[in-house]
Amino acid sequence: MSRIFFTSESVTEGHPDKVCDQIADAILDDIYAEEPSSRVAVEVCATTGMVTVFGEVSTHHYADIPAIVRNVIKDIGYNDSSLGFDYKTCAVISSIDEQSPDIAQGVDSASDSDAADEFESQGAGDQGMMFGYACDETEELMPLPITLAHALTQRLTQARKNNEISWLRPDGKSQVTVEYVDGEPVRVDTIVISTQHADTVEHDEIEKEIVEKVINVAIPAKYIDDDTKFYINPTGRFVIGGPAGDSGLTGRKIIVDTYGGFCPHGGGSFSGKDPSKVDRSATYMARYICKNLVASGICRKAQLQVAYAIGMAHPVSVYVNTFGTGIISDEDIAKVVTEVFDMRPRAIIKKLRLDGPVYRKTSNYGHFGRKGFAWEETDLKEAVAEAAKRYQF
């Protein structure tokens, strides 16, 4: 019998890095709502009393960056100077330049094709490799540890905004360790929650309410047993949080954003990038492909790597790993992928409906495993199953 333990983490929307991700994607949404042909690559950093926005944007739309920044911070809940960060008083500094024309010429006109159709006309916005993953551990076809970790941080935010726990503050983190036996998740071994709180509440009350109103609500009882360990605010105090406690930066939570460490990561972050950047769009496509592979029944787990060269429309490589769960070989499943799915950047944008303001809502609690996004649909599972039949003996 094989027994392993695997851990994933999540953070709340008040975590300083997530504050930055949300601001970056709110700026992208504001621009894309008016001009979807814009090129946007926005970075954000935040620290005590200050937010800095910088990057490259090519657009005719005027984005009121200070107003966008302050609205995001207000929505998150940093609305009082006593929290160390306040949307009304924080400084907002911006430094935005245009996209390099050297990059633009490759994106706007793919170098690997002379064809005139729209899908051949756009090249990848950068080189790089992107990964996708899906498995049948959960209804969402996501790994259980990251699914439960996100459930905890979502519940923390819900309990705060609904005032179910009055002393909660915006910053927080969760961590979940799941025990696997022969590859199947059987129980939760350890839960860690660190949450910012008012300085008037005692630690015993924090532990009690987090267990009763967060853990017991967010985690299905079947995964908890007498040996499950809870660590609530292990340092004993977490009053100073958010950008006042730790500086934040866009793209620093890429494992939280994806699969909690179950899948490799190409290194590129998502937030603040328009879909011409394959760091974002091709990673979404890789998730879509893997989810359809698993939903089709041809495998129980699927990991996909796709790689691009800047300025070229077609991927330079496609690699599939089903960890021995496929009903046909991984090599043949890779052929199915290239037959069924169009991985050119313009085709991805159209298929996954990425040419609109859909981005800020992705920036919390994972880009994958949540309803409402086109890359979570399984509309091509029948096409996958049919294509796989050609490789079965």
mmCIF file with all atom_site columns, C-alpha atoms in Angstrom, residues 154-269:
data_model
loop_
_atom_site.group_PDB
_atom_site.id
_atom_site.type_symbol
_atom_site.label_atom_id
_atom_site.label_alt_id
_atom_site.label_comp_id
_atom_site.label_asym_id
_atom_site.label_entity_id
_atom_site.label_seq_id
_atom_site.pdbx_PDB_ins_code
_atom_site.Cartn_x
_atom_site.Cartn_y
_atom_site.Cartn_z
_atom_site.occupancy
_atom_site.B_iso_or_equiv
_atom_site.pdbx_formal_charge
_atom_site.auth_seq_id
_atom_site.auth_comp_id
_atom_site.auth_asym_id
_atom_site.auth_atom_id
_atom_site.pdbx_PDB_model_num
ATOM 1   C CA . GLN A 1 154 ? -13.248 31.806 0.272   1.00 0.00 ? 154 GLN A CA 1
ATOM 2   C CA . ARG A 1 155 ? -15.032 30.990 3.516   1.00 0.00 ? 155 ARG A CA 1
ATOM 3   C CA . LEU A 1 156 ? -12.734 33.334 5.472   1.00 0.00 ? 156 LEU A CA 1
ATOM 4   C CA . THR A 1 157 ? -13.657 36.182 3.131   1.00 0.00 ? 157 THR A CA 1
ATOM 5   C CA . GLN A 1 158 ? -17.349 35.316 3.220   1.00 0.00 ? 158 GLN A CA 1
ATOM 6   C CA . ALA A 1 159 ? -17.396 35.236 7.025   1.00 0.00 ? 159 ALA A CA 1
ATOM 7   C CA . ARG A 1 160 ? -15.614 38.603 7.138   1.00 0.00 ? 160 ARG A CA 1
ATOM 8   C CA . LYS A 1 161 ? -17.768 40.397 4.573   1.00 0.00 ? 161 LYS A CA 1
ATOM 9   C CA . ASN A 1 162 ? -20.992 39.017 6.029   1.00 0.00 ? 162 ASN A CA 1
ATOM 10  C CA . ASN A 1 163 ? -19.793 40.040 9.513   1.00 0.00 ? 163 ASN A CA 1
ATOM 11  C CA . GLU A 1 164 ? -20.260 36.477 10.771  1.00 0.00 ? 164 GLU A CA 1
ATOM 12  C CA . ILE A 1 165 ? -16.858 36.863 12.443  1.00 0.00 ? 165 ILE A CA 1
ATOM 13  C CA . SER A 1 166 ? -16.540 40.522 13.379  1.00 0.00 ? 166 SER A CA 1
ATOM 14  C CA . TRP A 1 167 ? -12.834 40.509 14.219  1.00 0.00 ? 167 TRP A CA 1
ATOM 15  C CA . LEU A 1 168 ? -11.629 39.117 10.864  1.00 0.00 ? 168 LEU A CA 1
ATOM 16  C CA . ARG A 1 169 ? -9.508  41.377 8.654   1.00 0.00 ? 169 ARG A CA 1
ATOM 17  C CA . PRO A 1 170 ? -8.774  41.053 4.895   1.00 0.00 ? 170 PRO A CA 1
ATOM 18  C CA . ASP A 1 171 ? -5.403  39.251 4.884   1.00 0.00 ? 171 ASP A CA 1
ATOM 19  C CA . GLY A 1 172 ? -5.235  35.487 5.346   1.00 0.00 ? 172 GLY A CA 1
ATOM 20  C CA . LYS A 1 173 ? -3.822  32.167 4.174   1.00 0.00 ? 173 LYS A CA 1
ATOM 21  C CA . SER A 1 174 ? -4.776  28.514 4.296   1.00 0.00 ? 174 SER A CA 1
ATOM 22  C CA . GLN A 1 175 ? -2.845  25.288 3.842   1.00 0.00 ? 175 GLN A CA 1
ATOM 23  C CA . VAL A 1 176 ? -4.250  21.782 3.516   1.00 0.00 ? 176 VAL A CA 1
ATOM 24  C CA . THR A 1 177 ? -2.387  18.477 3.668   1.00 0.00 ? 177 THR A CA 1
ATOM 25  C CA . VAL A 1 178 ? -4.231  15.496 2.185   1.00 0.00 ? 178 VAL A CA 1
ATOM 26  C CA . GLU A 1 179 ? -3.330  11.857 2.761   1.00 0.00 ? 179 GLU A CA 1
ATOM 27  C CA . TYR A 1 180 ? -3.383  9.652  -0.332  1.00 0.00 ? 180 TYR A CA 1
ATOM 28  C CA . VAL A 1 181 ? -3.537  5.859  -0.227  1.00 0.00 ? 181 VAL A CA 1
ATOM 29  C CA . ASP A 1 182 ? -2.705  4.097  -3.487  1.00 0.00 ? 182 ASP A CA 1
ATOM 30  C CA . GLY A 1 183 ? -3.200  7.373  -5.318  1.00 0.00 ? 183 GLY A CA 1
ATOM 31  C CA . GLU A 1 184 ? -6.643  8.116  -3.870  1.00 0.00 ? 184 GLU A CA 1
ATOM 32  C CA . PRO A 1 185 ? -7.317  10.985 -1.431  1.00 0.00 ? 185 PRO A CA 1
ATOM 33  C CA . VAL A 1 186 ? -8.710  9.512  1.791   1.00 0.00 ? 186 VAL A CA 1
ATOM 34  C CA . ARG A 1 187 ? -8.505  12.166 4.501   1.00 0.00 ? 187 ARG A CA 1
ATOM 35  C CA . VAL A 1 188 ? -7.236  15.581 5.501   1.00 0.00 ? 188 VAL A CA 1
ATOM 36  C CA . ASP A 1 189 ? -4.200  15.256 7.740   1.00 0.00 ? 189 ASP A CA 1
ATOM 37  C CA . THR A 1 190 ? -3.427  18.908 8.547   1.00 0.00 ? 190 THR A CA 1
ATOM 38  C CA . ILE A 1 191 ? -5.099  22.290 8.156   1.00 0.00 ? 191 ILE A CA 1
ATOM 39  C CA . VAL A 1 192 ? -3.213  25.544 8.717   1.00 0.00 ? 192 VAL A CA 1
ATOM 40  C CA . ILE A 1 193 ? -5.016  28.874 8.761   1.00 0.00 ? 193 ILE A CA 1
ATOM 41  C CA . SER A 1 194 ? -3.366  32.226 9.393   1.00 0.00 ? 194 SER A CA 1
ATOM 42  C CA . THR A 1 195 ? -5.803  35.113 9.400   1.00 0.00 ? 195 THR A CA 1
ATOM 43  C CA . GLN A 1 196 ? -5.444  38.788 10.156  1.00 0.00 ? 196 GLN A CA 1
ATOM 44  C CA . HIS A 1 197 ? -7.577  39.868 13.114  1.00 0.00 ? 197 HIS A CA 1
ATOM 45  C CA . ALA A 1 198 ? -8.512  42.783 15.339  1.00 0.00 ? 198 ALA A CA 1
ATOM 46  C CA . ASP A 1 199 ? -6.099  43.368 18.209  1.00 0.00 ? 199 ASP A CA 1
ATOM 47  C CA . THR A 1 200 ? -8.927  43.031 20.759  1.00 0.00 ? 200 THR A CA 1
ATOM 48  C CA . VAL A 1 201 ? -9.663  39.333 20.227  1.00 0.00 ? 201 VAL A CA 1
ATOM 49  C CA . GLU A 1 202 ? -8.010  36.552 22.230  1.00 0.00 ? 202 GLU A CA 1
ATOM 50  C CA . HIS A 1 203 ? -6.270  33.607 20.588  1.00 0.00 ? 203 HIS A CA 1
ATOM 51  C CA . ASP A 1 204 ? -8.611  31.024 22.145  1.00 0.00 ? 204 ASP A CA 1
ATOM 52  C CA . GLU A 1 205 ? -11.608 32.749 20.546  1.00 0.00 ? 205 GLU A CA 1
ATOM 53  C CA . ILE A 1 206 ? -9.825  32.884 17.187  1.00 0.00 ? 206 ILE A CA 1
ATOM 54  C CA . GLU A 1 207 ? -9.178  29.133 17.273  1.00 0.00 ? 207 GLU A CA 1
ATOM 55  C CA . LYS A 1 208 ? -12.716 28.305 18.338  1.00 0.00 ? 208 LYS A CA 1
ATOM 56  C CA . GLU A 1 209 ? -14.496 30.451 15.742  1.00 0.00 ? 209 GLU A CA 1
ATOM 57  C CA . ILE A 1 210 ? -12.195 29.494 12.867  1.00 0.00 ? 210 ILE A CA 1
ATOM 58  C CA . VAL A 1 211 ? -12.816 25.800 13.509  1.00 0.00 ? 211 VAL A CA 1
ATOM 59  C CA . GLU A 1 212 ? -16.583 26.197 13.959  1.00 0.00 ? 212 GLU A CA 1
ATOM 60  C CA . LYS A 1 213 ? -17.377 28.850 11.344  1.00 0.00 ? 213 LYS A CA 1
ATOM 61  C CA . VAL A 1 214 ? -14.691 28.313 8.711   1.00 0.00 ? 214 VAL A CA 1
ATOM 62  C CA . ILE A 1 215 ? -13.205 24.813 8.753   1.00 0.00 ? 215 ILE A CA 1
ATOM 63  C CA . ASN A 1 216 ? -16.391 22.931 9.640   1.00 0.00 ? 216 ASN A CA 1
ATOM 64  C CA . VAL A 1 217 ? -18.309 24.880 6.980   1.00 0.00 ? 217 VAL A CA 1
ATOM 65  C CA . ALA A 1 218 ? -15.752 24.695 4.164   1.00 0.00 ? 218 ALA A CA 1
ATOM 66  C CA . ILE A 1 219 ? -14.337 21.166 4.532   1.00 0.00 ? 219 ILE A CA 1
ATOM 67  C CA . PRO A 1 220 ? -16.624 18.145 3.988   1.00 0.00 ? 220 PRO A CA 1
ATOM 68  C CA . ALA A 1 221 ? -16.893 16.161 7.213   1.00 0.00 ? 221 ALA A CA 1
ATOM 69  C CA . LYS A 1 222 ? -15.893 12.919 5.464   1.00 0.00 ? 222 LYS A CA 1
ATOM 70  C CA . TYR A 1 223 ? -12.312 14.187 5.188   1.00 0.00 ? 223 TYR A CA 1
ATOM 71  C CA . ILE A 1 224 ? -11.921 15.118 8.880   1.00 0.00 ? 224 ILE A CA 1
ATOM 72  C CA . ASP A 1 225 ? -11.173 12.564 11.584  1.00 0.00 ? 225 ASP A CA 1
ATOM 73  C CA . ASP A 1 226 ? -9.871  12.480 15.158  1.00 0.00 ? 226 ASP A CA 1
ATOM 74  C CA . ASP A 1 227 ? -6.279  12.596 13.916  1.00 0.00 ? 227 ASP A CA 1
ATOM 75  C CA . THR A 1 228 ? -6.691  15.686 11.734  1.00 0.00 ? 228 THR A CA 1
ATOM 76  C CA . LYS A 1 229 ? -4.478  18.478 13.070  1.00 0.00 ? 229 LYS A CA 1
ATOM 77  C CA . PHE A 1 230 ? -5.556  22.147 13.142  1.00 0.00 ? 230 PHE A CA 1
ATOM 78  C CA . TYR A 1 231 ? -3.012  24.980 13.389  1.00 0.00 ? 231 TYR A CA 1
ATOM 79  C CA . ILE A 1 232 ? -4.752  28.359 13.693  1.00 0.00 ? 232 ILE A CA 1
ATOM 80  C CA . ASN A 1 233 ? -2.510  31.457 13.663  1.00 0.00 ? 233 ASN A CA 1
ATOM 81  C CA . PRO A 1 234 ? 0.511   29.427 14.787  1.00 0.00 ? 234 PRO A CA 1
ATOM 82  C CA . THR A 1 235 ? 2.558   32.532 15.700  1.00 0.00 ? 235 THR A CA 1
ATOM 83  C CA . GLY A 1 236 ? -0.185  33.542 18.145  1.00 0.00 ? 236 GLY A CA 1
ATOM 84  C CA . ARG A 1 237 ? -0.812  36.999 16.655  1.00 0.00 ? 237 ARG A CA 1
ATOM 85  C CA . PHE A 1 238 ? -1.615  38.409 13.190  1.00 0.00 ? 238 PHE A CA 1
ATOM 86  C CA . VAL A 1 239 ? -2.815  42.006 13.596  1.00 0.00 ? 239 VAL A CA 1
ATOM 87  C CA . ILE A 1 240 ? -0.593  43.784 11.077  1.00 0.00 ? 240 ILE A CA 1
ATOM 88  C CA . GLY A 1 241 ? -1.405  42.410 7.625   1.00 0.00 ? 241 GLY A CA 1
ATOM 89  C CA . GLY A 1 242 ? -1.918  43.266 3.994   1.00 0.00 ? 242 GLY A CA 1
ATOM 90  C CA . PRO A 1 243 ? 0.575   45.600 2.285   1.00 0.00 ? 243 PRO A CA 1
ATOM 91  C CA . ALA A 1 244 ? 1.358   47.162 5.684   1.00 0.00 ? 244 ALA A CA 1
ATOM 92  C CA . GLY A 1 245 ? 2.702   43.845 6.920   1.00 0.00 ? 245 GLY A CA 1
ATOM 93  C CA . ASP A 1 246 ? 4.387   42.600 3.770   1.00 0.00 ? 246 ASP A CA 1
ATOM 94  C CA . SER A 1 247 ? 4.920   44.136 0.356   1.00 0.00 ? 247 SER A CA 1
ATOM 95  C CA . GLY A 1 248 ? 2.873   42.702 -2.515  1.00 0.00 ? 248 GLY A CA 1
ATOM 96  C CA . LEU A 1 249 ? 3.720   42.052 -6.150  1.00 0.00 ? 249 LEU A CA 1
ATOM 97  C CA . THR A 1 250 ? 1.804   40.873 -9.199  1.00 0.00 ? 250 THR A CA 1
ATOM 98  C CA . GLY A 1 251 ? 2.342   37.251 -10.208 1.00 0.00 ? 251 GLY A CA 1
ATOM 99  C CA . ARG A 1 252 ? 3.903   35.993 -6.994  1.00 0.00 ? 252 ARG A CA 1
ATOM 100 C CA . LYS A 1 253 ? 1.180   33.413 -6.291  1.00 0.00 ? 253 LYS A CA 1
ATOM 101 C CA . ILE A 1 254 ? 1.338   31.365 -9.492  1.00 0.00 ? 254 ILE A CA 1
ATOM 102 C CA . ILE A 1 255 ? 1.052   28.002 -7.713  1.00 0.00 ? 255 ILE A CA 1
ATOM 103 C CA . VAL A 1 256 ? -1.972  29.223 -5.762  1.00 0.00 ? 256 VAL A CA 1
ATOM 104 C CA . ASP A 1 257 ? -3.382  30.408 -9.107  1.00 0.00 ? 257 ASP A CA 1
ATOM 105 C CA . THR A 1 258 ? -2.999  26.986 -10.759 1.00 0.00 ? 258 THR A CA 1
ATOM 106 C CA . TYR A 1 259 ? -2.913  23.487 -9.248  1.00 0.00 ? 259 TYR A CA 1
ATOM 107 C CA . GLY A 1 260 ? -1.306  23.881 -5.837  1.00 0.00 ? 260 GLY A CA 1
ATOM 108 C CA . GLY A 1 261 ? 1.931   22.222 -6.916  1.00 0.00 ? 261 GLY A CA 1
ATOM 109 C CA . PHE A 1 262 ? 0.391   19.137 -8.531  1.00 0.00 ? 262 PHE A CA 1
ATOM 110 C CA . CYS A 1 263 ? 1.506   20.278 -11.961 1.00 0.00 ? 263 CYS A CA 1
ATOM 111 C CA . PRO A 1 264 ? 4.726   21.915 -13.219 1.00 0.00 ? 264 PRO A CA 1
ATOM 112 C CA . HIS A 1 265 ? 4.582   25.610 -14.047 1.00 0.00 ? 265 HIS A CA 1
ATOM 113 C CA . GLY A 1 266 ? 6.215   27.360 -16.988 1.00 0.00 ? 266 GLY A CA 1
ATOM 114 C CA . GLY A 1 267 ? 6.986   30.379 -14.801 1.00 0.00 ? 267 GLY A CA 1
ATOM 115 C CA . GLY A 1 268 ? 4.804   33.014 -16.419 1.00 0.00 ? 268 GLY A CA 1
ATOM 116 C CA . SER A 1 269 ? 2.170   34.758 -14.322 1.00 0.00 ? 269 SER A CA 1
#
